[in-house]
mmCIF file of N, CA and C and ligand atoms in Angstrom:
data_model
loop_
_atom_site.group_PDB
_atom_site.id
_atom_site.type_symbol
_atom_site.label_atom_id
_atom_site.label_comp_id
_atom_site.label_asym_id
_atom_site.label_seq_id
_atom_site.Cartn_x
_atom_site.Cartn_y
_atom_site.Cartn_z
ATOM 1 N N ASP A 96 145.483 66.431 127.478
ATOM 2 C CA ASP A 96 145.658 67.885 127.295
ATOM 3 C C ASP A 96 145.120 68.295 125.928
ATOM 4 N N ASN A 97 144.308 69.360 125.918
ATOM 5 C CA ASN A 97 143.742 69.839 124.657
ATOM 6 C C ASN A 97 144.738 70.664 123.855
ATOM 7 N N GLY A 98 145.654 71.193 124.487
ATOM 8 C CA GLY A 98 146.616 72.058 123.793
ATOM 9 C C GLY A 98 145.956 73.386 123.448
ATOM 10 N N PRO A 99 146.711 74.341 122.946
ATOM 11 C CA PRO A 99 146.155 75.655 122.606
ATOM 12 C C PRO A 99 145.247 75.591 121.375
ATOM 13 N N GLY A 100 144.087 76.238 121.471
ATOM 14 C CA GLY A 100 143.185 76.373 120.312
ATOM 15 C C GLY A 100 142.472 75.105 119.920
ATOM 16 N N ARG A 101 142.412 74.109 120.764
ATOM 17 C CA ARG A 101 141.685 72.887 120.433
ATOM 18 C C ARG A 101 140.724 72.551 121.560
ATOM 19 N N GLY A 102 139.674 71.833 121.216
ATOM 20 C CA GLY A 102 138.698 71.401 122.223
ATOM 21 C C GLY A 102 137.883 72.553 122.785
ATOM 22 N N THR A 103 137.818 73.650 122.052
ATOM 23 C CA THR A 103 137.058 74.809 122.518
ATOM 24 C C THR A 103 135.700 74.848 121.815
ATOM 25 N N ALA A 104 134.602 74.878 122.571
ATOM 26 C CA ALA A 104 133.264 74.922 121.973
ATOM 27 C C ALA A 104 133.037 76.270 121.289
ATOM 28 N N VAL A 105 132.457 76.218 120.109
ATOM 29 C CA VAL A 105 132.129 77.452 119.374
ATOM 30 C C VAL A 105 130.627 77.491 119.139
ATOM 31 N N ILE A 106 129.937 78.543 119.593
ATOM 32 C CA ILE A 106 128.501 78.708 119.317
ATOM 33 C C ILE A 106 128.363 79.710 118.176
ATOM 34 N N THR A 107 127.896 79.196 117.048
ATOM 35 C CA THR A 107 127.694 80.113 115.914
ATOM 36 C C THR A 107 126.328 80.771 116.040
ATOM 37 N N ARG A 108 126.149 81.953 115.403
ATOM 38 C CA ARG A 108 124.878 82.677 115.447
ATOM 39 C C ARG A 108 123.869 81.945 114.565
ATOM 40 N N THR A 109 122.872 81.365 115.213
ATOM 41 C CA THR A 109 121.887 80.617 114.424
ATOM 42 C C THR A 109 120.684 81.480 114.074
ATOM 43 N N LYS A 110 120.284 82.430 114.893
ATOM 44 C CA LYS A 110 119.102 83.256 114.590
ATOM 45 C C LYS A 110 119.204 84.603 115.286
ATOM 46 N N THR A 111 119.286 85.638 114.504
ATOM 47 C CA THR A 111 119.148 86.966 115.088
ATOM 48 C C THR A 111 118.090 87.759 114.351
ATOM 49 N N ARG A 112 118.069 87.596 113.012
ATOM 50 C CA ARG A 112 117.158 88.423 112.215
ATOM 51 C C ARG A 112 115.807 87.729 112.054
ATOM 52 N N THR A 113 114.740 88.493 112.258
ATOM 53 C CA THR A 113 113.380 87.990 112.019
ATOM 54 C C THR A 113 112.824 88.744 110.825
ATOM 55 N N LYS A 114 111.823 88.171 110.186
ATOM 56 C CA LYS A 114 111.195 88.827 109.030
ATOM 57 C C LYS A 114 109.809 89.310 109.407
ATOM 58 N N LYS A 115 109.517 90.554 109.089
ATOM 59 C CA LYS A 115 108.156 91.062 109.295
ATOM 60 C C LYS A 115 107.238 90.425 108.247
ATOM 61 N N PRO A 116 106.035 90.001 108.646
ATOM 62 C CA PRO A 116 105.133 89.403 107.654
ATOM 63 C C PRO A 116 104.609 90.454 106.674
ATOM 64 N N SER A 117 104.403 90.041 105.425
ATOM 65 C CA SER A 117 103.759 90.937 104.452
ATOM 66 C C SER A 117 102.332 91.228 104.902
ATOM 67 N N LEU A 118 101.872 92.424 104.589
ATOM 68 C CA LEU A 118 100.512 92.824 104.972
ATOM 69 C C LEU A 118 99.624 92.964 103.739
ATOM 70 N N TYR A 119 98.359 92.688 103.952
ATOM 71 C CA TYR A 119 97.369 92.685 102.859
ATOM 72 C C TYR A 119 96.160 93.529 103.259
ATOM 73 N N ARG A 120 95.727 94.376 102.328
ATOM 74 C CA ARG A 120 94.484 95.134 102.507
ATOM 75 C C ARG A 120 93.308 94.257 102.111
ATOM 76 N N VAL A 121 92.256 94.279 102.927
ATOM 77 C CA VAL A 121 91.000 93.648 102.527
ATOM 78 C C VAL A 121 90.063 94.757 102.071
ATOM 79 N N LEU A 122 89.544 94.595 100.856
ATOM 80 C CA LEU A 122 88.718 95.631 100.217
ATOM 81 C C LEU A 122 87.327 95.089 99.938
ATOM 82 N N ILE A 123 86.328 95.951 100.006
ATOM 83 C CA ILE A 123 85.024 95.574 99.457
ATOM 84 C C ILE A 123 84.733 96.473 98.262
ATOM 85 N N LEU A 124 83.982 95.915 97.327
ATOM 86 C CA LEU A 124 83.691 96.584 96.062
ATOM 87 C C LEU A 124 82.222 96.964 96.012
ATOM 88 N N ASN A 125 81.936 98.100 95.409
ATOM 89 C CA ASN A 125 80.552 98.533 95.264
ATOM 90 C C ASN A 125 79.805 97.682 94.240
ATOM 91 N N ASP A 126 78.513 97.575 94.423
ATOM 92 C CA ASP A 126 77.610 97.023 93.400
ATOM 93 C C ASP A 126 76.278 97.730 93.568
ATOM 94 N N ASP A 127 75.354 97.458 92.639
ATOM 95 C CA ASP A 127 74.081 98.192 92.657
ATOM 96 C C ASP A 127 73.000 97.532 93.499
ATOM 97 N N TYR A 128 73.261 96.335 94.029
ATOM 98 C CA TYR A 128 72.173 95.541 94.616
ATOM 99 C C TYR A 128 72.296 95.251 96.112
ATOM 100 N N THR A 129 73.519 95.103 96.606
ATOM 101 C CA THR A 129 73.679 94.777 98.034
ATOM 102 C C THR A 129 73.158 95.934 98.887
ATOM 103 N N PRO A 130 72.250 95.646 99.832
ATOM 104 C CA PRO A 130 71.715 96.736 100.667
ATOM 105 C C PRO A 130 72.801 97.380 101.535
ATOM 106 N N MET A 131 72.701 98.686 101.691
ATOM 107 C CA MET A 131 73.663 99.417 102.531
ATOM 108 C C MET A 131 73.740 98.823 103.932
ATOM 109 N N GLU A 132 72.574 98.472 104.482
ATOM 110 C CA GLU A 132 72.534 97.937 105.850
ATOM 111 C C GLU A 132 73.308 96.608 105.962
ATOM 112 N N PHE A 133 73.261 95.819 104.903
ATOM 113 C CA PHE A 133 73.987 94.542 104.898
ATOM 114 C C PHE A 133 75.501 94.778 104.933
ATOM 115 N N VAL A 134 75.965 95.762 104.185
ATOM 116 C CA VAL A 134 77.401 96.080 104.161
ATOM 117 C C VAL A 134 77.852 96.585 105.539
ATOM 118 N N ILE A 135 77.041 97.413 106.161
ATOM 119 C CA ILE A 135 77.353 97.893 107.517
ATOM 120 C C ILE A 135 77.451 96.701 108.475
ATOM 121 N N HIS A 136 76.526 95.776 108.349
ATOM 122 C CA HIS A 136 76.542 94.585 109.202
ATOM 123 C C HIS A 136 77.829 93.769 109.016
ATOM 124 N N ILE A 137 78.244 93.595 107.766
ATOM 125 C CA ILE A 137 79.493 92.888 107.446
ATOM 126 C C ILE A 137 80.686 93.545 108.152
ATOM 127 N N LEU A 138 80.736 94.864 108.073
ATOM 128 C CA LEU A 138 81.877 95.594 108.648
ATOM 129 C C LEU A 138 81.892 95.488 110.175
ATOM 130 N N GLU A 139 80.717 95.459 110.774
ATOM 131 C CA GLU A 139 80.627 95.290 112.238
ATOM 132 C C GLU A 139 81.011 93.863 112.643
ATOM 133 N N ARG A 140 80.473 92.903 111.908
ATOM 134 C CA ARG A 140 80.614 91.496 112.300
ATOM 135 C C ARG A 140 81.987 90.917 112.032
ATOM 136 N N PHE A 141 82.570 91.217 110.865
ATOM 137 C CA PHE A 141 83.828 90.574 110.486
ATOM 138 C C PHE A 141 85.045 91.477 110.639
ATOM 139 N N PHE A 142 84.824 92.787 110.769
ATOM 140 C CA PHE A 142 85.963 93.707 110.844
ATOM 141 C C PHE A 142 85.956 94.544 112.121
ATOM 142 N N GLN A 143 85.086 94.204 113.071
ATOM 143 C CA GLN A 143 85.046 94.841 114.397
ATOM 144 C C GLN A 143 84.934 96.362 114.326
ATOM 145 N N LYS A 144 84.190 96.850 113.337
ATOM 146 C CA LYS A 144 83.980 98.302 113.242
ATOM 147 C C LYS A 144 82.768 98.684 114.109
ATOM 148 N N ASP A 145 82.831 99.882 114.706
ATOM 149 C CA ASP A 145 81.611 100.384 115.365
ATOM 150 C C ASP A 145 80.682 100.919 114.277
ATOM 151 N N ARG A 146 79.449 101.219 114.663
ATOM 152 C CA ARG A 146 78.431 101.590 113.677
ATOM 153 C C ARG A 146 78.866 102.823 112.861
ATOM 154 N N GLU A 147 79.483 103.767 113.534
ATOM 155 C CA GLU A 147 79.899 105.020 112.878
ATOM 156 C C GLU A 147 80.965 104.769 111.812
ATOM 157 N N SER A 148 82.022 104.033 112.126
ATOM 158 C CA SER A 148 83.063 103.811 111.110
ATOM 159 C C SER A 148 82.581 102.823 110.054
ATOM 160 N N ALA A 149 81.734 101.864 110.424
ATOM 161 C CA ALA A 149 81.155 100.959 109.421
ATOM 162 C C ALA A 149 80.339 101.752 108.394
ATOM 163 N N THR A 150 79.572 102.697 108.872
ATOM 164 C CA THR A 150 78.748 103.531 107.980
ATOM 165 C C THR A 150 79.635 104.387 107.069
ATOM 166 N N ARG A 151 80.692 104.935 107.642
ATOM 167 C CA ARG A 151 81.626 105.783 106.871
ATOM 168 C C ARG A 151 82.302 104.954 105.768
ATOM 169 N N ILE A 152 82.764 103.744 106.096
ATOM 170 C CA ILE A 152 83.425 102.886 105.101
ATOM 171 C C ILE A 152 82.428 102.473 104.015
ATOM 172 N N MET A 153 81.213 102.059 104.423
ATOM 173 C CA MET A 153 80.187 101.654 103.445
ATOM 174 C C MET A 153 79.912 102.798 102.467
ATOM 175 N N LEU A 154 79.747 104.026 102.995
ATOM 176 C CA LEU A 154 79.451 105.171 102.117
ATOM 177 C C LEU A 154 80.635 105.498 101.207
ATOM 178 N N HIS A 155 81.848 105.313 101.719
ATOM 179 C CA HIS A 155 83.046 105.508 100.882
ATOM 180 C C HIS A 155 83.021 104.525 99.700
ATOM 181 N N VAL A 156 82.708 103.253 99.983
ATOM 182 C CA VAL A 156 82.641 102.247 98.908
ATOM 183 C C VAL A 156 81.525 102.607 97.924
ATOM 184 N N HIS A 157 80.370 102.978 98.473
ATOM 185 C CA HIS A 157 79.217 103.352 97.636
ATOM 186 C C HIS A 157 79.577 104.513 96.698
ATOM 187 N N ASN A 158 80.331 105.486 97.200
ATOM 188 C CA ASN A 158 80.630 106.704 96.418
ATOM 189 C C ASN A 158 81.881 106.589 95.543
ATOM 190 N N HIS A 159 82.830 105.712 95.929
ATOM 191 C CA HIS A 159 84.120 105.656 95.220
ATOM 192 C C HIS A 159 84.368 104.320 94.525
ATOM 193 N N GLY A 160 83.518 103.320 94.809
ATOM 194 C CA GLY A 160 83.645 102.040 94.093
ATOM 195 C C GLY A 160 84.403 100.973 94.842
ATOM 196 N N VAL A 161 85.280 101.380 95.768
ATOM 197 C CA VAL A 161 86.095 100.424 96.517
ATOM 198 C C VAL A 161 86.526 101.074 97.825
ATOM 199 N N GLY A 162 86.732 100.255 98.848
ATOM 200 C CA GLY A 162 87.180 100.801 100.128
ATOM 201 C C GLY A 162 87.831 99.746 100.994
ATOM 202 N N GLU A 163 88.673 100.218 101.924
ATOM 203 C CA GLU A 163 89.459 99.333 102.787
ATOM 204 C C GLU A 163 88.705 98.979 104.070
ATOM 205 N N CYS A 164 88.636 97.671 104.344
ATOM 206 C CA CYS A 164 88.011 97.186 105.588
ATOM 207 C C CYS A 164 89.035 96.994 106.688
ATOM 208 N N GLY A 165 90.297 96.716 106.307
ATOM 209 C CA GLY A 165 91.331 96.486 107.297
ATOM 210 C C GLY A 165 92.590 95.964 106.641
ATOM 211 N N VAL A 166 93.668 95.863 107.422
ATOM 212 C CA VAL A 166 94.963 95.376 106.939
ATOM 213 C C VAL A 166 95.402 94.238 107.858
ATOM 214 N N TYR A 167 95.763 93.099 107.254
ATOM 215 C CA TYR A 167 96.024 91.877 108.018
ATOM 216 C C TYR A 167 97.164 91.095 107.378
ATOM 217 N N THR A 168 97.696 90.134 108.136
ATOM 218 C CA THR A 168 98.634 89.177 107.549
ATOM 219 C C THR A 168 97.855 88.268 106.584
ATOM 220 N N PHE A 169 98.617 87.539 105.744
ATOM 221 C CA PHE A 169 98.007 86.785 104.636
ATOM 222 C C PHE A 169 96.861 85.873 105.081
ATOM 223 N N GLU A 170 97.118 85.031 106.089
ATOM 224 C CA GLU A 170 96.105 84.036 106.473
ATOM 225 C C GLU A 170 94.863 84.674 107.066
ATOM 226 N N VAL A 171 95.062 85.731 107.842
ATOM 227 C CA VAL A 171 93.910 86.421 108.430
ATOM 228 C C VAL A 171 93.100 87.101 107.325
ATOM 229 N N ALA A 172 93.781 87.760 106.390
ATOM 230 C CA ALA A 172 93.099 88.436 105.278
ATOM 231 C C ALA A 172 92.299 87.431 104.449
ATOM 232 N N GLU A 173 92.924 86.282 104.144
ATOM 233 C CA GLU A 173 92.252 85.221 103.381
ATOM 234 C C GLU A 173 90.975 84.750 104.082
ATOM 235 N N THR A 174 91.079 84.585 105.398
ATOM 236 C CA THR A 174 89.920 84.144 106.187
ATOM 237 C C THR A 174 88.799 85.181 106.141
ATOM 238 N N LYS A 175 89.141 86.453 106.283
ATOM 239 C CA LYS A 175 88.129 87.519 106.226
ATOM 240 C C LYS A 175 87.405 87.499 104.874
ATOM 241 N N VAL A 176 88.185 87.400 103.790
ATOM 242 C CA VAL A 176 87.595 87.392 102.438
ATOM 243 C C VAL A 176 86.615 86.221 102.307
ATOM 244 N N SER A 177 87.029 85.031 102.744
ATOM 245 C CA SER A 177 86.150 83.858 102.675
ATOM 246 C C SER A 177 84.883 84.046 103.494
ATOM 247 N N GLN A 178 85.034 84.556 104.702
ATOM 248 C CA GLN A 178 83.873 84.752 105.572
ATOM 249 C C GLN A 178 82.870 85.722 104.933
ATOM 250 N N VAL A 179 83.377 86.818 104.368
ATOM 251 C CA VAL A 179 82.484 87.810 103.749
ATOM 252 C C VAL A 179 81.811 87.224 102.513
ATOM 253 N N MET A 180 82.603 86.552 101.657
ATOM 254 C CA MET A 180 82.040 85.992 100.421
ATOM 255 C C MET A 180 80.987 84.928 100.731
ATOM 256 N N ASP A 181 81.265 84.068 101.721
ATOM 257 C CA ASP A 181 80.303 83.025 102.112
ATOM 258 C C ASP A 181 79.017 83.653 102.657
ATOM 259 N N PHE A 182 79.174 84.651 103.533
ATOM 260 C CA PHE A 182 78.003 85.271 104.156
ATOM 261 C C PHE A 182 77.159 86.028 103.113
ATOM 262 N N ALA A 183 77.819 86.722 102.182
ATOM 263 C CA ALA A 183 77.089 87.444 101.129
ATOM 264 C C ALA A 183 76.314 86.448 100.253
ATOM 265 N N ARG A 184 76.984 85.359 99.875
ATOM 266 C CA ARG A 184 76.358 84.334 99.027
ATOM 267 C C ARG A 184 75.156 83.691 99.737
ATOM 268 N N GLN A 185 75.348 83.360 101.013
ATOM 269 C CA GLN A 185 74.249 82.774 101.805
ATOM 270 C C GLN A 185 73.023 83.671 101.804
ATOM 271 N N ASN A 186 73.263 84.981 101.761
ATOM 272 C CA ASN A 186 72.160 85.948 101.790
ATOM 273 C C ASN A 186 71.777 86.438 100.390
ATOM 274 N N GLN A 187 72.340 85.802 99.373
ATOM 275 C CA GLN A 187 72.030 86.080 97.968
ATOM 276 C C GLN A 187 72.295 87.526 97.564
ATOM 277 N N HIS A 188 73.404 88.062 98.100
ATOM 278 C CA HIS A 188 73.851 89.395 97.684
ATOM 279 C C HIS A 188 75.133 89.251 96.857
ATOM 280 N N PRO A 189 75.305 90.110 95.839
ATOM 281 C CA PRO A 189 76.476 89.979 94.951
ATOM 282 C C PRO A 189 77.744 90.657 95.475
ATOM 283 N N LEU A 190 77.738 91.067 96.724
ATOM 284 C CA LEU A 190 78.888 91.779 97.306
ATOM 285 C C LEU A 190 80.208 91.037 97.050
ATOM 286 N N GLN A 191 81.222 91.780 96.639
ATOM 287 C CA GLN A 191 82.548 91.218 96.378
ATOM 288 C C GLN A 191 83.564 91.756 97.389
ATOM 289 N N CYS A 192 84.416 90.856 97.871
ATOM 290 C CA CYS A 192 85.460 91.204 98.828
ATOM 291 C C CYS A 192 86.767 90.612 98.321
ATOM 292 N N VAL A 193 87.820 91.408 98.284
ATOM 293 C CA VAL A 193 89.107 90.953 97.740
ATOM 294 C C VAL A 193 90.249 91.388 98.662
ATOM 295 N N MET A 194 91.433 90.790 98.456
ATOM 296 C CA MET A 194 92.620 91.243 99.185
ATOM 297 C C MET A 194 93.701 91.642 98.204
ATOM 298 N N GLU A 195 94.562 92.584 98.624
ATOM 299 C CA GLU A 195 95.694 92.991 97.786
ATOM 300 C C GLU A 195 96.894 93.250 98.675
ATOM 301 N N LYS A 196 98.075 92.888 98.177
ATOM 302 C CA LYS A 196 99.306 93.106 98.933
ATOM 303 C C LYS A 196 99.540 94.612 99.052
ATOM 304 N N LYS A 197 99.973 95.035 100.266
ATOM 305 C CA LYS A 197 100.223 96.478 100.480
ATOM 306 C C LYS A 197 101.475 96.936 99.727
HETATM 307 N N1 NFA B 131 75.592 100.573 96.202
HETATM 308 C C1 NFA B 131 74.771 99.798 97.112
HETATM 309 C C2 NFA B 131 73.357 100.356 97.132
HETATM 310 O O1 NFA B 131 73.122 101.456 96.671
HETATM 311 C C3 NFA B 131 75.339 99.810 98.533
HETATM 312 C C4 NFA B 131 76.687 99.206 98.627
HETATM 313 C C5 NFA B 131 77.694 99.872 99.329
HETATM 314 C C6 NFA B 131 76.972 97.968 98.034
HETATM 315 C C7 NFA B 131 78.959 99.299 99.463
HETATM 316 C C8 NFA B 131 78.253 97.429 98.149
HETATM 317 C C9 NFA B 131 79.233 98.071 98.857
HETATM 318 N N2 NFA B 131 72.408 99.603 97.681
#
C-alpha cells in the first residue's frame, strides 16, 4: 500500500517558454569604385531581390552611404556577409558588406 500522498508521479514543467532569435541587419556600404551593375547583381543573387528593388537599394546606398539588404538570424546574416565579401574580392571590387544587431 502506498498510503496517502506517496508513490504519486509528478511531472514538472520542463519547457514552455521559447526564445525568439536575435535579428541582424545586413548592410552594404558605398564606395567610389564598385560598378552599380555589380551591386545590383549582388542584391539579386544573394538577397533574392527583383531588379526593381535591387536598383532602388543600390541607389539608396549610392546616395546615402549605407543601405539595408535584409534582416536575418545570426548565422544566416554571417553567411550572407561572407558570400558578398568573397564574391566582391574575387571580382576585385572594394565593396563592403557588414551586419549589425537590430
Ligand atoms: N558609388 C558607386 C559608383 O558610383 C556605386 C555603388 C553603389 C557602390 C552602392 C557601392 C554600393 N560606381
